[in-house]
Coordinates of C-alpha atoms in Angstrom, one line a residue:
X1 CA 51.1 35.6 73.8
X2 CA 53.7 36.8 71.4
X3 CA 56.1 38.8 73.5
X4 CA 59.1 38.7 71.1
X5 CA 57.0 40.0 68.1
X6 CA 55.4 42.6 70.3
X7 CA 58.7 44.3 70.9
X8 CA 58.8 45.1 67.2
X9 CA 56.1 47.7 67.6
X10 CA 58.2 49.8 69.9
X11 CA 61.2 49.5 67.6
X12 CA 59.7 50.5 64.3
X13 CA 61.4 53.5 62.8
X14 CA 58.9 56.3 62.1
X15 CA 59.7 57.6 58.6
X16 CA 56.4 59.1 57.5
X17 CA 56.6 62.3 55.6
X18 CA 53.8 64.9 55.3
X19 CA 51.2 63.6 53.0
X20 CA 48.5 65.4 51.1
X21 CA 45.6 63.2 52.0
X22 CA 44.3 61.3 54.9
X23 CA 43.8 57.6 55.9
X24 CA 40.2 56.7 55.5
X25 CA 38.3 53.7 56.8
X26 CA 36.2 51.7 54.4
X27 CA 33.4 49.4 55.6
X28 CA 31.1 46.9 53.9
X29 CA 33.8 46.0 51.3
X30 CA 32.8 42.3 50.9
X31 CA 33.2 38.9 52.5
X32 CA 35.2 39.4 55.7
X33 CA 34.6 36.5 58.1
X34 CA 37.2 37.6 60.7
X35 CA 36.3 41.3 60.7
X36 CA 39.6 42.6 59.3
X37 CA 39.4 46.4 59.1
X38 CA 40.2 48.3 55.9
X39 CA 41.9 51.7 55.7
X40 CA 42.8 53.3 52.4
X41 CA 45.2 56.1 51.4
X42 CA 44.2 57.8 48.2
X43 CA 46.6 60.7 47.2
X44 CA 45.2 64.0 46.1
X45 CA 46.3 63.1 42.5
X46 CA 45.4 59.5 41.7
X47 CA 46.6 58.1 38.4
X48 CA 44.1 56.8 35.9
X49 CA 43.6 53.1 36.5
X50 CA 45.9 53.3 39.5
X51 CA 48.1 50.6 41.0
X52 CA 47.3 49.2 44.5
X53 CA 49.7 48.3 47.3
X54 CA 48.4 46.4 50.3
X55 CA 50.7 47.3 53.2
X56 CA 50.4 44.9 56.2
X57 CA 51.6 45.7 59.7
X58 CA 53.6 43.7 62.3
X59 CA 52.3 42.2 65.5
X60 CA 51.1 44.9 68.0
X61 CA 50.8 47.1 65.0
X62 CA 47.8 48.8 63.4
X63 CA 47.0 50.2 60.0
X64 CA 47.6 53.7 61.3
X65 CA 51.1 52.7 62.7
X66 CA 52.1 51.2 59.4
X67 CA 50.8 54.2 57.5
X68 CA 52.9 56.4 59.7
X69 CA 56.0 54.2 59.9
X70 CA 56.6 53.4 56.3
X71 CA 56.9 55.5 53.2
X72 CA 54.2 54.0 51.0
X73 CA 51.8 56.9 51.4
X74 CA 54.5 59.5 50.6
X75 CA 55.4 57.5 47.5
X76 CA 51.8 57.3 46.6
X77 CA 51.7 61.1 46.6
X78 CA 54.4 61.2 43.9
X79 CA 53.4 58.2 41.9
X80 CA 49.6 58.2 42.1
X81 CA 48.9 54.7 43.4
X82 CA 46.5 53.7 46.2
X83 CA 47.6 52.1 49.4
X84 CA 45.3 49.7 51.4
X85 CA 46.3 49.3 55.0
X86 CA 44.5 46.3 56.6
X87 CA 44.1 46.2 60.3
X88 CA 44.3 42.8 62.0
X89 CA 41.4 41.7 64.2
X90 CA 43.5 39.7 66.7
X91 CA 43.8 41.4 70.1
X92 CA 47.6 41.2 69.8
X93 CA 47.6 42.8 66.4
X94 CA 48.9 39.6 64.7
X95 CA 47.6 38.1 61.4
X96 CA 46.1 34.7 61.1
X97 CA 48.7 33.0 59.0
X98 CA 48.1 29.5 60.6
X99 CA 44.6 28.4 60.0
X100 CA 43.6 26.1 57.1
X101 CA 41.0 28.7 56.1
X102 CA 43.4 31.6 55.7
X103 CA 45.9 29.3 53.9
X104 CA 43.3 28.3 51.3
X105 CA 41.8 30.3 48.4
X106 CA 38.4 31.8 49.3
X107 CA 38.1 29.5 52.4
X108 CA 38.0 32.2 55.1
X109 CA 40.5 33.6 57.6
X110 CA 42.1 37.0 57.6
X111 CA 43.4 36.4 54.0
X112 CA 39.9 36.4 52.6
X113 CA 39.1 39.7 54.2
X114 CA 42.2 41.2 52.6
X115 CA 41.4 39.6 49.2
X116 CA 37.9 41.2 49.5
X117 CA 39.6 44.6 50.0
X118 CA 41.5 44.2 46.8
X119 CA 38.4 43.1 44.9
X120 CA 36.5 46.1 46.2
X121 CA 39.3 48.5 45.3
X122 CA 39.5 47.1 41.7
X123 CA 35.8 47.8 41.3
X124 CA 35.3 51.0 43.2
X125 CA 38.5 52.9 42.3
X126 CA 39.0 51.6 38.8
X127 CA 42.3 50.2 39.8
X128 CA 44.4 48.2 37.3
X129 CA 44.2 44.4 38.1
X130 CA 47.7 44.0 36.5
X131 CA 49.1 46.4 39.1
X132 CA 48.1 44.9 42.5
X133 CA 51.0 44.5 45.0
X134 CA 51.6 43.6 48.6
X135 CA 54.2 44.2 51.3
X136 CA 54.5 43.5 55.0
X137 CA 56.8 43.3 58.0
X138 CA 57.1 40.4 60.5
X139 CA 53.5 39.1 60.8
X140 CA 52.6 41.2 57.8
X141 CA 55.5 39.5 55.9
X142 CA 54.0 36.2 56.8
X143 CA 50.7 37.3 55.4
X144 CA 52.5 38.4 52.2
X145 CA 53.6 34.8 51.8
X146 CA 50.1 33.5 52.6
X147 CA 48.5 35.7 50.0
X148 CA 51.1 34.7 47.4
X149 CA 50.1 31.1 48.0
X150 CA 46.3 31.5 48.4
X151 CA 45.6 34.4 46.1
X152 CA 48.1 34.3 43.2
X153 CA 45.3 35.4 40.9
X154 CA 45.0 38.8 42.7
X155 CA 48.6 39.9 43.3
X156 CA 51.3 40.6 40.7
X157 CA 54.3 41.0 43.1
X158 CA 55.1 41.2 46.8
X159 CA 57.9 42.2 49.3
X160 CA 58.3 40.3 52.5
X161 CA 60.4 41.8 55.4
X162 CA 61.4 39.3 58.2
X163 CA 58.8 36.6 57.5
X164 CA 58.5 32.9 57.2
X165 CA 57.6 30.5 54.3
X166 CA 54.0 30.0 53.3
X167 CA 52.4 27.5 55.6
X168 CA 55.3 27.5 58.1
X169 CA 53.0 28.7 61.0
X170 CA 50.2 26.2 60.0
X171 CA 48.6 24.7 63.1
X172 CA 46.0 25.3 65.8
X173 CA 47.3 28.5 67.3
X174 CA 48.5 32.0 66.4
X175 CA 52.1 31.1 67.4
X176 CA 54.2 28.3 66.0
X177 CA 57.4 28.0 68.1
X178 CA 59.0 25.4 65.8
X179 CA 58.7 27.6 62.8
X180 CA 59.7 30.8 64.7
X181 CA 62.8 29.1 66.0
X182 CA 63.8 27.8 62.6
X183 CA 63.2 24.1 63.4
X184 CA 61.0 23.4 60.4
X185 CA 63.0 22.1 57.5
X186 CA 61.5 20.7 54.4
X187 CA 62.6 19.8 50.9
X188 CA 62.0 22.4 48.2
X189 CA 59.4 20.1 46.7
X190 CA 57.6 19.8 50.0
X191 CA 57.5 23.5 50.6
X192 CA 56.4 24.1 47.0
X193 CA 53.6 21.6 47.3
X194 CA 52.3 23.5 50.3
X195 CA 52.0 26.6 48.2
X196 CA 50.3 24.8 45.3
X197 CA 47.8 23.4 47.8
X198 CA 46.8 26.9 48.7
X199 CA 44.8 27.2 45.5
X200 CA 44.1 23.8 44.2
X201 CA 44.0 23.6 40.4
X202 CA 45.4 27.1 39.8
X203 CA 47.8 27.1 36.9
X204 CA 48.2 30.8 36.2
X205 CA 51.1 33.1 36.9
X206 CA 52.5 33.6 40.4
X207 CA 53.3 36.9 42.0
X208 CA 56.9 38.0 41.7
X209 CA 58.4 38.0 45.2
X210 CA 61.2 39.7 47.1
X211 CA 62.4 38.4 50.5
X212 CA 64.4 40.3 53.1
X213 CA 65.8 38.8 56.3
X214 CA 68.4 39.7 58.9
X215 CA 71.0 37.1 59.9
X216 CA 70.8 38.1 63.6
X217 CA 67.0 37.8 63.8
X218 CA 66.1 36.0 67.1
X219 CA 62.3 36.5 66.7
X220 CA 61.8 34.7 63.4
X221 CA 64.9 32.6 62.9
X222 CA 67.2 33.4 59.9
X223 CA 66.8 29.7 59.0
X224 CA 63.4 30.7 57.6
X225 CA 65.1 32.7 55.0
X226 CA 66.8 29.6 53.5
X227 CA 63.5 27.7 53.7
X228 CA 61.6 30.4 51.9
X229 CA 64.2 30.5 49.2
X230 CA 63.8 26.8 48.7
X231 CA 60.0 27.1 48.7
X232 CA 59.6 29.8 46.1
X233 CA 62.5 28.7 43.8
X234 CA 60.6 25.4 43.6
X235 CA 57.3 27.2 42.9
X236 CA 58.9 29.3 40.1
X237 CA 61.0 26.4 38.9
X238 CA 64.3 28.3 39.1
X239 CA 67.6 28.0 41.0
X240 CA 69.9 30.6 42.5
X241 CA 72.1 31.9 39.7
X242 CA 74.3 34.6 41.5
X243 CA 74.6 37.1 44.2
X244 CA 75.6 40.8 44.6
X245 CA 77.5 41.9 47.7
X246 CA 76.7 45.1 49.5
X247 CA 73.4 45.6 47.7
X248 CA 71.4 47.7 48.3
X249 CA 73.7 48.9 51.1
X250 CA 76.8 47.7 52.9
X251 CA 76.3 44.3 54.7
X252 CA 73.4 43.3 52.5
X253 CA 73.7 40.5 49.9
X254 CA 71.2 40.2 47.1
X255 CA 70.6 36.6 46.0
X256 CA 69.5 36.3 42.4
X257 CA 67.3 33.4 41.2
X258 CA 66.8 32.5 37.6
X259 CA 67.0 35.7 35.5
X260 CA 66.2 37.9 38.5
X261 CA 62.7 38.9 37.3
X262 CA 60.6 36.4 39.3
X263 CA 62.3 36.1 42.7
X264 CA 65.1 37.8 44.6
X265 CA 66.2 37.7 48.2
X266 CA 68.2 40.0 50.5
X267 CA 70.3 38.7 53.4
X268 CA 71.2 41.4 55.9
X269 CA 74.4 40.5 57.8
X270 CA 74.2 41.2 61.5
X271 CA 70.7 42.8 61.3
X272 CA 68.0 41.7 63.7
X273 CA 64.3 41.3 63.3
X274 CA 63.7 45.1 62.9
X275 CA 64.8 45.7 59.4
X276 CA 65.1 49.3 58.2
X277 CA 62.2 50.6 56.0
X278 CA 62.7 49.5 52.4
X279 CA 59.5 50.9 51.0
X280 CA 61.4 52.6 48.1
X281 CA 63.1 49.3 47.1
X282 CA 59.7 47.5 47.3
X283 CA 58.0 50.0 45.1
X284 CA 60.9 49.7 42.6
X285 CA 60.5 45.9 42.6
X286 CA 56.8 46.5 41.8
X287 CA 57.8 48.5 38.8
X288 CA 56.1 51.7 40.0

């Protein structure tokens, strides 16, 4: 059903280092209408009132693959935070980022299952509610945007790698060709209104966000990068104020919005859908 995204699974760079603990499955963690599975990495030395990172895999991926293919668990060993690796119930390993339920606070879909994982971890592990973060690649990046819109009360910051704006995949099916091909263009106000509709009446703080996208992405068009920037700058009420070339590496340009504390975006010149692993940069953005 999603052949272009499925190629990502074979191309993910495996960067996992030896860790001191194991990935453990947790069941009966709360409301979970679509049967998302929960896996948790708790390092041998967990900090008091630890931070939580929810790390979400790509299409065809699994919790185990994302655990092995990213550096969050290794970083947890040195920093003492907990990592939740959700596992998508879809047969193709993709996340529901399209249904009205998943796009709406506590209405259902995969997003509610993930929100329940966070709520469970806050209660069972004594985690710090001011230090709950999220990161994802491809379909997991899309879910990062969905959670930022539907559950801004739970998350403090997020990093999205090769995703699309919140609500861009909205529709009857798992795949939205118009969005994927970069054909959906809206005003900043229209995109922002979609986010605000994800949690009607919410007037609290929004998660700080970091976006990454390659200019040569043929799976999820680079046009989605510009649309996401329009969306979230509207939500935060800020404009682009500058940029830094060759940051954090040659060929990457960091776009700065406002004072740089709420939203930033990275354009990767000539890079396709399969971005390198930037777990370290994401954890730095989270302030861990």
